[in-house]
Short mmCIF file of C-alpha atoms in Angstrom, two decimals:
data_model
loop_
_atom_site.label_atom_id
_atom_site.label_comp_id
_atom_site.label_asym_id
_atom_site.label_seq_id
_atom_site.Cartn_x
_atom_site.Cartn_y
_atom_site.Cartn_z
CA MET J 262 123.74 123.71 126.09
CA ILE J 263 125.47 121.13 128.28
CA VAL J 264 123.48 118.11 129.44
CA GLU J 265 123.84 118.11 133.18
CA SER J 266 123.97 114.80 135.13
CA THR J 267 124.14 113.88 138.65
CA THR J 268 124.84 110.32 139.99
CA ALA J 269 124.05 108.79 136.44
CA GLN J 270 127.41 110.21 135.38
CA SER J 271 129.29 107.46 137.36
CA LEU J 272 127.34 104.72 135.59
CA PRO J 273 129.56 102.38 133.81
CA GLN J 274 129.07 102.01 129.93
CA GLY J 275 127.29 98.46 130.38
CA GLU J 276 124.69 99.97 132.71
CA LEU J 277 124.05 102.86 130.36
CA VAL J 278 123.62 101.13 126.91
CA GLU J 279 122.27 97.51 126.33
CA GLY J 280 124.70 96.71 123.56
CA ARG J 281 123.30 93.24 123.04
CA LEU J 282 119.89 94.77 122.24
CA VAL J 283 121.37 97.41 119.89
CA LEU J 284 123.07 94.45 117.95
CA TRP J 285 119.92 92.50 117.95
CA TYR J 286 117.99 95.46 116.33
CA PHE J 287 120.65 95.99 113.83
CA ALA J 288 120.54 92.31 112.94
CA ALA J 289 116.76 92.32 112.48
CA ALA J 290 117.05 95.56 110.33
CA LEU J 291 119.71 93.87 108.13
CA GLY J 292 117.52 90.66 107.80
CA TYR J 293 114.35 92.85 106.69
CA LEU J 294 116.70 94.77 104.35
CA PHE J 295 117.66 91.56 102.70
CA LEU J 296 114.10 90.46 102.21
CA SER J 297 113.17 94.00 100.88
CA MET J 298 115.82 94.02 98.42
CA LEU J 299 115.02 90.61 97.17
CA GLY J 300 111.45 91.77 96.71
CA GLY J 301 112.63 94.91 94.79
CA ILE J 302 114.73 92.70 92.58
CA LEU J 303 111.66 90.43 91.82
CA MET J 304 109.81 93.68 90.88
CA ALA J 305 112.49 94.76 88.73
CA LEU J 306 112.45 91.30 86.95
CA GLN J 307 108.82 91.51 86.51
CA LEU J 308 109.00 94.87 84.62
CA ILE J 309 111.17 93.25 82.16
CA ASP J 310 109.00 90.20 81.85
CA ALA J 311 111.45 87.91 83.67
CA ASN J 312 109.50 87.12 86.86
CA PRO J 313 110.92 83.73 88.14
CA LEU J 314 107.76 83.16 90.22
CA VAL J 315 104.89 83.30 87.58
CA GLY J 316 101.69 81.62 88.65
CA ILE J 317 102.33 81.64 92.44
CA GLU J 318 99.65 83.76 93.78
CA TYR J 319 100.87 84.36 97.30
CA LEU J 320 104.27 85.61 95.63
CA SER J 321 102.49 87.60 93.06
CA PRO J 322 104.21 90.99 92.18
CA GLY J 323 101.59 93.07 93.65
CA ARG J 324 102.00 91.32 96.98
CA TRP J 325 105.86 91.36 96.74
CA ARG J 326 105.78 95.17 96.09
CA MET J 327 103.84 95.86 99.26
CA ILE J 328 106.37 93.49 101.36
CA HIS J 329 109.05 95.43 99.76
CA THR J 330 108.12 98.91 100.86
CA ASN J 331 106.61 97.65 104.25
CA ALA J 332 109.88 95.72 105.09
CA VAL J 333 111.81 98.88 104.44
CA ALA J 334 109.66 101.23 106.56
CA TYR J 335 108.71 99.00 109.34
CA GLY J 336 111.44 96.33 109.33
CA PHE J 337 114.69 97.98 108.19
CA LEU J 338 114.25 101.66 109.16
CA ALA J 339 112.25 101.11 112.23
CA ASN J 340 114.56 98.50 113.72
CA ALA J 341 117.69 100.37 112.79
CA PHE J 342 116.27 103.53 114.36
CA LEU J 343 115.47 101.75 117.68
CA GLY J 344 118.99 100.42 117.62
CA GLY J 345 120.28 103.90 117.26
CA LEU J 346 118.16 105.17 119.96
CA HIS J 347 119.11 102.62 122.36
CA TRP J 348 122.64 103.54 121.81
CA SER J 349 122.32 107.51 121.68
CA ILE J 350 119.49 108.48 124.21
CA PRO J 351 121.28 106.72 127.20
CA ARG J 352 124.68 108.34 126.29
CA LEU J 353 123.11 111.89 125.72
CA THR J 354 121.06 111.78 128.85
CA LEU J 355 123.47 109.64 130.80
CA ARG J 356 120.41 107.69 132.09
CA PRO J 357 119.23 104.21 131.15
CA VAL J 358 115.96 103.70 129.33
CA ALA J 359 112.91 103.39 131.65
CA SER J 360 112.98 99.42 131.58
CA ARG J 361 115.27 97.08 129.85
CA ALA J 362 112.71 94.32 130.25
CA LEU J 363 110.33 96.57 128.32
CA SER J 364 112.96 97.18 125.56
CA TYR J 365 113.20 93.47 125.01
CA PHE J 366 109.45 93.14 124.96
CA ILE J 367 109.14 95.94 122.42
CA PHE J 368 111.88 94.14 120.32
CA VAL J 369 109.95 90.83 120.25
CA ALA J 370 106.47 92.40 119.72
CA TRP J 371 107.78 94.72 116.89
CA GLN J 372 109.22 91.57 115.13
CA VAL J 373 105.75 89.95 115.43
CA VAL J 374 104.09 93.04 114.14
CA VAL J 375 106.32 93.32 111.02
CA LEU J 376 106.26 89.51 110.27
CA SER J 377 102.45 89.28 110.64
CA THR J 378 102.18 92.21 108.32
CA ALA J 379 104.09 90.38 105.65
CA VAL J 380 102.02 87.26 106.16
CA GLY J 381 98.83 89.14 106.16
CA ILE J 382 99.87 90.90 102.90
CA MET J 383 100.77 87.59 101.27
CA PHE J 384 97.34 86.11 102.23
CA GLY J 385 95.55 89.21 100.68
CA GLN J 386 94.49 91.10 103.82
CA ALA J 387 96.15 94.39 102.81
CA GLN J 388 94.38 97.71 103.38
CA GLY J 389 94.29 99.92 100.35
CA VAL J 390 96.59 102.56 101.68
CA GLU J 391 100.35 102.84 100.49
CA TRP J 392 102.57 102.10 103.51
CA GLY J 393 99.30 101.49 105.50
CA GLU J 394 98.79 98.04 104.09
CA THR J 395 99.05 96.39 107.37
CA PRO J 396 96.05 94.17 108.18
CA VAL J 397 93.37 95.88 110.21
CA TRP J 398 93.86 93.51 113.19
CA ILE J 399 97.59 94.53 113.33
CA ASP J 400 97.02 98.23 113.59
CA PRO J 401 96.04 98.46 117.18
CA LEU J 402 99.00 96.33 118.18
CA ALA J 403 101.43 98.57 116.17
CA LEU J 404 99.93 101.70 117.73
CA ALA J 405 100.50 100.11 121.20
CA GLY J 406 104.09 99.29 120.42
CA LEU J 407 104.74 102.85 119.34
CA ALA J 408 103.25 104.17 122.63
CA LEU J 409 105.50 101.86 124.66
CA VAL J 410 108.64 102.97 122.53
CA ALA J 411 107.69 106.64 123.35
CA VAL J 412 107.32 105.82 127.15
CA ASN J 413 110.52 103.90 127.33
CA PHE J 414 112.64 106.69 125.81
CA MET J 415 110.77 109.73 127.15
CA VAL J 416 111.50 108.78 130.85
CA PRO J 417 115.34 109.37 130.69
CA ILE J 418 114.83 112.43 128.45
CA VAL J 419 112.20 113.97 130.93
CA ARG J 420 114.52 113.25 133.88
CA THR J 421 117.46 114.99 132.29
CA LYS J 422 118.14 118.46 134.05
CA GLY J 423 119.08 121.50 132.12
CA PRO J 424 118.61 122.44 128.43
CA LEU J 425 118.25 119.63 126.02
CA TYR J 426 120.61 118.99 123.06
CA VAL J 427 118.82 119.31 119.53
CA THR J 428 118.93 115.58 119.05
CA LEU J 429 116.71 115.02 121.86
CA TRP J 430 114.17 117.73 120.52
CA TYR J 431 114.05 115.79 117.31
CA PHE J 432 113.65 112.36 119.13
CA MET J 433 110.73 113.65 121.42
CA ALA J 434 108.88 115.05 118.28
CA ALA J 435 109.37 111.89 116.44
CA PHE J 436 107.67 109.87 119.23
CA ILE J 437 104.68 112.13 119.16
CA TRP J 438 104.44 112.54 115.35
CA THR J 439 104.92 108.94 114.49
CA PHE J 440 102.09 107.95 116.88
CA LEU J 441 99.75 110.44 115.36
CA THR J 442 100.74 109.86 111.93
CA TYR J 443 100.26 106.09 112.05
CA ALA J 444 96.93 106.54 113.69
CA MET J 445 95.83 108.92 110.86
CA GLY J 446 96.86 106.81 108.06
CA ASN J 447 95.62 103.60 109.27
CA PHE J 448 92.40 104.45 111.04
CA VAL J 449 90.98 107.66 109.35
CA PRO J 450 90.74 106.30 105.75
CA GLN J 451 89.62 102.72 106.96
CA TYR J 452 86.78 103.99 109.23
CA LEU J 453 85.96 107.69 109.04
CA VAL J 454 86.38 109.18 105.46
CA SER J 455 86.21 107.74 101.84
CA GLY J 456 86.74 108.93 98.44
CA THR J 457 88.66 111.98 97.70
CA SER J 458 88.97 112.77 101.39
CA ALA J 459 90.51 109.33 102.03
CA GLY J 460 92.90 110.08 99.12
CA ALA J 461 93.82 113.35 100.67
CA VAL J 462 94.56 111.72 104.11
CA GLY J 463 96.38 108.80 102.39
CA GLY J 464 98.61 111.31 100.52
CA LEU J 465 99.43 113.14 103.99
CA PHE J 466 100.14 109.76 105.63
CA ILE J 467 102.69 108.64 103.16
CA HIS J 468 104.52 111.87 103.08
CA ASP J 469 104.36 112.42 106.85
CA LEU J 470 105.49 109.04 107.44
CA VAL J 471 108.83 110.29 105.73
CA GLY J 472 108.79 113.79 107.22
CA LEU J 473 107.48 113.13 110.63
CA PHE J 474 108.89 109.65 111.47
CA VAL J 475 112.00 108.89 109.30
CA THR J 476 113.18 112.61 108.95
CA PRO J 477 113.29 113.74 112.60
CA LEU J 478 114.93 110.38 113.72
CA GLY J 479 117.48 110.56 110.92
CA TRP J 480 118.47 114.12 111.60
CA GLY J 481 118.56 113.73 115.27
CA LEU J 482 121.06 110.78 114.91
CA MET J 483 123.20 112.92 112.49
CA TYR J 484 123.23 115.89 115.21
CA TYR J 485 124.55 113.07 117.56
CA PHE J 486 127.07 111.18 115.44
CA VAL J 487 128.51 113.83 113.18
CA PRO J 488 130.04 116.04 116.03
CA ILE J 489 131.32 112.84 117.66
CA LEU J 490 133.04 111.61 114.54
CA LEU J 491 134.58 115.05 113.69
CA LYS J 492 135.37 115.75 117.35
CA LYS J 493 134.09 119.25 117.17
CA PRO J 494 130.63 121.00 117.99
CA ILE J 495 128.10 121.53 115.33
CA TRP J 496 128.62 124.88 113.51
CA SER J 497 125.38 126.63 114.58
CA HIS J 498 123.01 125.86 117.27
CA GLY J 499 120.72 128.55 116.10
CA LEU J 500 120.40 126.92 112.55
CA SER J 501 119.84 123.60 114.11
CA LEU J 502 116.78 125.00 115.91
CA VAL J 503 115.65 126.77 112.86
CA GLY J 504 115.76 123.26 111.03
CA PHE J 505 113.65 121.67 113.86
CA TRP J 506 110.98 124.28 114.05
CA GLY J 507 110.79 124.59 110.29
CA LEU J 508 110.06 120.95 110.01
CA ALA J 509 107.46 121.28 112.71
CA PHE J 510 105.60 124.15 111.22
CA PHE J 511 105.84 123.56 107.45
CA TYR J 512 106.08 119.75 106.86
CA PRO J 513 102.71 118.46 107.84
CA LEU J 514 100.93 119.90 104.85
CA ASN J 515 103.61 118.92 102.30
CA GLY J 516 102.18 115.56 101.30
CA ILE J 517 99.45 117.05 99.06
CA HIS J 518 102.13 118.25 96.72
CA HIS J 519 102.13 114.70 95.31
CA PHE J 520 98.39 114.99 94.50
CA LEU J 521 98.19 118.00 92.30
CA TYR J 522 95.82 117.74 89.38
CA THR J 523 93.62 115.54 91.56
CA PRO J 524 90.06 116.21 92.91
CA ILE J 525 91.64 117.57 96.06
CA PRO J 526 90.49 121.06 96.68
CA MET J 527 92.97 123.74 95.10
CA PHE J 528 93.43 125.70 98.26
CA LEU J 529 94.92 122.52 99.82
CA GLN J 530 97.11 122.05 96.82
CA TYR J 531 98.29 125.59 96.69
CA GLY J 532 99.08 125.40 100.63
CA ALA J 533 101.05 122.30 99.87
CA ILE J 534 103.13 124.11 97.33
CA MET J 535 103.68 127.07 99.62
CA ALA J 536 104.62 124.74 102.59
CA THR J 537 107.10 122.85 100.31
CA ILE J 538 108.64 126.05 99.44
CA ALA J 539 109.17 127.06 102.95
CA VAL J 540 110.71 123.63 103.83
CA GLU J 541 113.15 123.90 101.00
CA MET J 542 114.66 127.08 102.69
CA VAL J 543 114.54 125.33 106.00
CA VAL J 544 116.54 122.27 104.41
CA THR J 545 118.99 124.71 103.04
CA THR J 546 119.88 126.03 106.44
CA VAL J 547 120.37 122.48 107.73
CA ILE J 548 122.59 121.45 104.84
CA ILE J 549 124.70 124.80 105.35
CA ASN J 550 125.06 123.92 109.02
CA PHE J 551 126.36 120.32 108.58
CA PHE J 552 128.83 121.43 105.67
CA ALA J 553 130.03 124.48 107.80
CA THR J 554 130.71 121.79 110.43
CA ILE J 555 132.86 119.65 108.29
CA TRP J 556 134.63 122.70 106.85
CA GLY J 557 138.36 122.31 107.42
CA SER J 558 137.98 118.45 108.13
CA THR J 559 136.83 117.39 104.55
CA SER J 560 139.88 115.15 104.10
CA GLU J 561 138.42 112.85 106.62
CA LEU J 562 135.79 111.78 104.02
CA LYS J 563 138.74 109.81 102.53
CA THR J 564 139.41 107.68 105.54
CA ASN J 565 136.36 107.93 107.65
CA ILE J 566 133.88 105.52 106.09
CA PRO J 567 130.99 106.27 108.38
CA LEU J 568 131.37 109.91 107.82
CA ARG J 569 131.35 109.36 104.12
CA TRP J 570 128.14 107.49 104.40
CA PHE J 571 126.75 110.38 106.46
CA TYR J 572 127.65 113.21 104.11
CA THR J 573 126.77 111.22 100.97
CA GLY J 574 123.34 110.86 102.51
CA MET J 575 123.07 114.60 103.04
CA VAL J 576 124.10 115.57 99.51
CA LEU J 577 121.46 112.98 98.16
CA TYR J 578 118.96 114.65 100.72
CA PHE J 579 119.49 118.09 99.16
CA VAL J 580 119.09 116.54 95.65
CA THR J 581 115.78 114.91 96.91
CA CYS J 582 114.48 118.40 98.19
CA LEU J 583 115.42 119.90 94.84
CA GLN J 584 113.36 117.13 93.18
CA CYS J 585 110.36 118.13 95.58
CA ALA J 586 110.71 121.77 94.56
CA MET J 587 110.41 120.85 90.82
CA GLN J 588 107.58 118.42 91.31
CA THR J 589 105.46 121.09 93.22
CA THR J 590 105.23 123.28 90.06
CA LEU J 591 101.98 122.54 88.17
CA THR J 592 103.83 122.55 84.87
CA PHE J 593 106.34 119.95 85.80
CA GLN J 594 103.88 117.81 87.71
CA ALA J 595 101.82 117.52 84.61
CA LEU J 596 104.84 115.86 82.94
CA ILE J 597 106.04 113.44 85.77
CA HIS J 598 102.66 112.57 87.41
CA PHE J 599 102.38 108.84 88.04
CA SER J 600 105.63 108.23 86.15
CA ASP J 601 108.96 106.49 87.29
CA TRP J 602 110.19 109.82 88.40
CA VAL J 603 108.18 109.28 91.55
CA VAL J 604 109.60 105.77 92.02
CA GLY J 605 113.03 107.20 91.68
CA HIS J 606 112.36 109.84 94.09
CA ALA J 607 111.17 107.40 96.67
CA HIS J 608 114.25 105.23 96.35
CA LEU J 609 116.48 108.32 96.53
CA VAL J 610 115.11 109.44 99.76
CA MET J 611 114.60 105.97 101.33
CA PHE J 612 117.88 104.34 100.36
CA GLY J 613 120.02 107.39 99.27
CA VAL J 614 119.54 109.29 102.43
CA PHE J 615 118.07 107.42 105.36
CA SER J 616 119.39 103.96 104.65
CA MET J 617 122.90 105.67 103.84
CA TRP J 618 122.81 107.12 107.34
CA LEU J 619 121.63 104.06 109.15
CA LEU J 620 124.32 101.83 107.40
CA GLY J 621 126.94 104.46 108.22
CA ILE J 622 125.86 104.25 111.85
CA MET J 623 126.11 100.48 111.61
CA THR J 624 129.53 100.66 110.06
CA TYR J 625 130.65 102.79 113.15
CA LEU J 626 128.86 101.06 115.88
CA ILE J 627 129.14 97.29 115.02
CA PRO J 628 132.92 97.05 115.89
CA ARG J 629 132.52 98.92 119.07
CA LEU J 630 129.47 96.59 119.92
CA LEU J 631 131.59 93.50 119.21
CA HIS J 632 134.70 94.87 120.69
CA LYS J 633 136.55 93.76 117.56
CA PRO J 634 137.78 95.78 114.53
CA TRP J 635 136.29 95.08 111.20
CA TYR J 636 137.41 91.83 109.52
CA SER J 637 138.16 93.87 106.37
CA ARG J 638 138.26 97.56 105.79
CA GLN J 639 138.23 96.82 102.02
CA LEU J 640 134.87 95.08 102.28
CA CYS J 641 133.59 98.20 104.15
CA GLU J 642 134.80 100.15 101.12
CA TRP J 643 133.05 97.77 98.58
CA HIS J 644 129.83 98.03 100.50
CA TYR J 645 129.94 101.94 100.38
CA TRP J 646 130.75 102.25 96.80
CA LEU J 647 128.47 99.42 95.47
CA SER J 648 125.50 101.17 97.42
CA ALA J 649 126.44 104.65 96.42
CA ALA J 650 127.07 103.80 92.81
CA GLY J 651 123.77 101.58 92.70
CA ILE J 652 121.56 104.34 94.20
CA VAL J 653 122.94 107.09 92.04
CA VAL J 654 122.48 104.99 88.74
CA MET J 655 119.00 103.94 89.90
CA PHE J 656 117.55 107.34 90.71
CA THR J 657 119.17 109.02 87.65
CA ASP J 658 117.75 106.19 85.48
CA LEU J 659 114.24 106.37 86.92
CA THR J 660 114.27 110.11 86.78
CA LEU J 661 115.02 110.12 82.99
CA ALA J 662 112.64 107.17 82.61
CA GLY J 663 109.74 109.41 84.33
CA ILE J 664 110.43 112.20 81.88
CA PHE J 665 110.20 110.12 78.76
CA GLN J 666 107.28 108.39 80.03
CA GLY J 667 105.62 111.84 80.63
CA PHE J 668 106.35 112.86 77.02
CA TYR J 669 105.00 109.40 75.90
CA TRP J 670 101.59 110.01 77.47
CA GLY J 671 101.48 113.55 76.65
CA SER J 672 101.82 112.80 73.00
CA LEU J 673 98.76 110.35 73.28
CA GLN J 674 100.38 107.45 71.79
CA GLU J 675 99.16 103.91 72.71
CA TRP J 676 100.18 102.86 76.16
CA ASP J 677 102.33 100.01 74.84
CA VAL J 678 104.65 102.53 73.17
CA SER J 679 105.57 103.94 76.57
CA VAL J 680 106.06 100.40 77.98
CA ALA J 681 108.46 99.63 74.98
CA GLY J 682 110.35 102.76 75.58
CA SER J 683 110.76 101.99 79.19
CA GLN J 684 112.36 98.70 78.80
CA ASN J 685 115.99 99.93 78.52
CA PHE J 686 115.48 102.03 81.57
CA TRP J 687 114.13 99.20 83.49
CA VAL J 688 117.06 96.96 82.48
CA VAL J 689 119.41 99.56 83.98
CA ARG J 690 117.30 99.82 87.05
CA LEU J 691 117.72 95.96 87.56
CA PHE J 692 121.61 96.07 87.51
CA ALA J 693 121.44 99.08 89.72
CA GLY J 694 119.50 97.23 92.22
CA LEU J 695 121.67 94.17 91.95
CA ALA J 696 124.72 96.42 92.69
CA MET J 697 122.88 97.69 95.92
CA PHE J 698 122.03 94.09 96.78
CA SER J 699 125.63 92.98 96.16
CA GLY J 700 126.83 95.82 98.59
CA LEU J 701 124.38 94.47 101.36
CA LEU J 702 125.90 90.79 100.81
CA VAL J 703 129.45 92.07 101.16
CA PHE J 704 128.39 93.79 104.25
CA LEU J 705 126.75 90.68 105.74
CA TYR J 706 129.82 88.54 104.82
CA ASN J 707 132.07 91.15 106.65
CA ILE J 708 129.89 91.07 109.77
CA TYR J 709 130.07 87.20 109.57
CA ARG J 710 133.74 87.16 109.39
CA THR J 711 134.10 89.84 112.03
CA LEU J 712 131.93 87.57 114.42
CA LEU J 713 134.16 84.71 113.75
CA SER J 714 137.50 86.76 114.12
CA PRO J 715 139.46 86.24 117.45
CA PRO J 716 139.22 88.97 120.01
CA GLY J 717 141.19 92.01 119.10
CA GLN J 718 141.92 95.25 120.61
CA PRO J 719 138.60 96.60 121.67
CA ALA J 720 137.26 99.60 119.71
CA GLU J 721 137.58 102.88 121.69
CA LEU J 722 134.29 103.74 123.38
CA SER J 723 134.03 107.43 124.24
CA GLN J 724 131.76 108.31 127.08
CA THR J 725 131.74 112.01 126.01
CA PRO J 726 128.18 113.09 125.30
CA ALA J 727 127.59 114.64 121.87
CA SER J 728 126.35 117.72 123.60
CA LYS J 729 129.94 118.53 124.73
CA TYR J 730 131.06 118.71 121.00
CA ALA J 731 127.77 120.43 120.09
CA THR J 732 128.50 123.30 122.50
CA SER J 733 130.56 126.42 121.50
#
């Protein structure tokens, strides 16, 4: 599966990739991650009754929580993914995006959408849908933006001759799925259905946003970057296609598995359980494929920091999926329903997996985009270890908190008893979050000092497409 090229192969690096735009997207992503983590810490302080913003309506915990989740999804993840797409698609197809002017327009328009969402939430205009809180007047603009993103990236992909590398399969699917998922979650519950039906659609929307927007883009980028960093092809193209088609066929119904024991019809709940079991098997094949790829090169994890970010995220992805398998059993769901287990699960997948991958990509690309080595490799190590330790402590702590809360509620004790019993867990959660936030500050300081450092030896920029390493 070699990507063929014609005259585009002779294009110089600067005409293929708009490096400045990739940097802008990464800068915006890190800015939103900073705001999101700040909101998370405020929420953690609220839980232990130490909110420093008491009495300020516009900065009340309920609004900060929504800004926290929206800034992660549409601010950090979306911007970081767009930066990664602007780097990887032109290099995989050996063709530039459809229009660089459109790329810059999308960049500005998307920041307007994210910032307007935050302002709308602060002024109380949020919709009652998790991750779909965007004010109703922003939804059409966001959907138009997603359509423009798809057009801009699909043009070079469609013009590519010959079989497409699996990364491009994932990207094409993500462009279509994200558009449809966003429309489903933001328009159907708002205008077309209500009550239990709206709850079911909302459940699908939340989960599908993870599985059909974040997951295909994340795995697509891993299929691109891992072979390049290891300088060898992916272990099995057959398994990579099993992973892609398994995600396409079995993931869409999974979201209902968070709504067991609700008025949603049982046939839908059982369908979600069966689909989740199928996805677990698919996930196992993907994990096997990537760990077989690194087999014989595991010593690189000690020295190659971006690769360490990637594989840490993969291990935590497998843990996330194991949690999914457990919570789809009715017996276990009865224990952890609505508890902090779910909160820990959400943080594990969004930070422990996809943020890990994206921060690893930034660690790899930023020196190459700036044509300077990192100011301090030691600070890169601190960033990794503070982030990894923080998320492992956080999800372990919240997982245990959820189990304890389930037993408190099951024993029919007063609500206050469960709140008092959760206090120690919430204190640990705060310090874990502070560790992750400290890691981000270290990363931002390292970027700042790298920008100020004198020009050095430009980092090596390989023109070799990932498909070369991915062919056997």
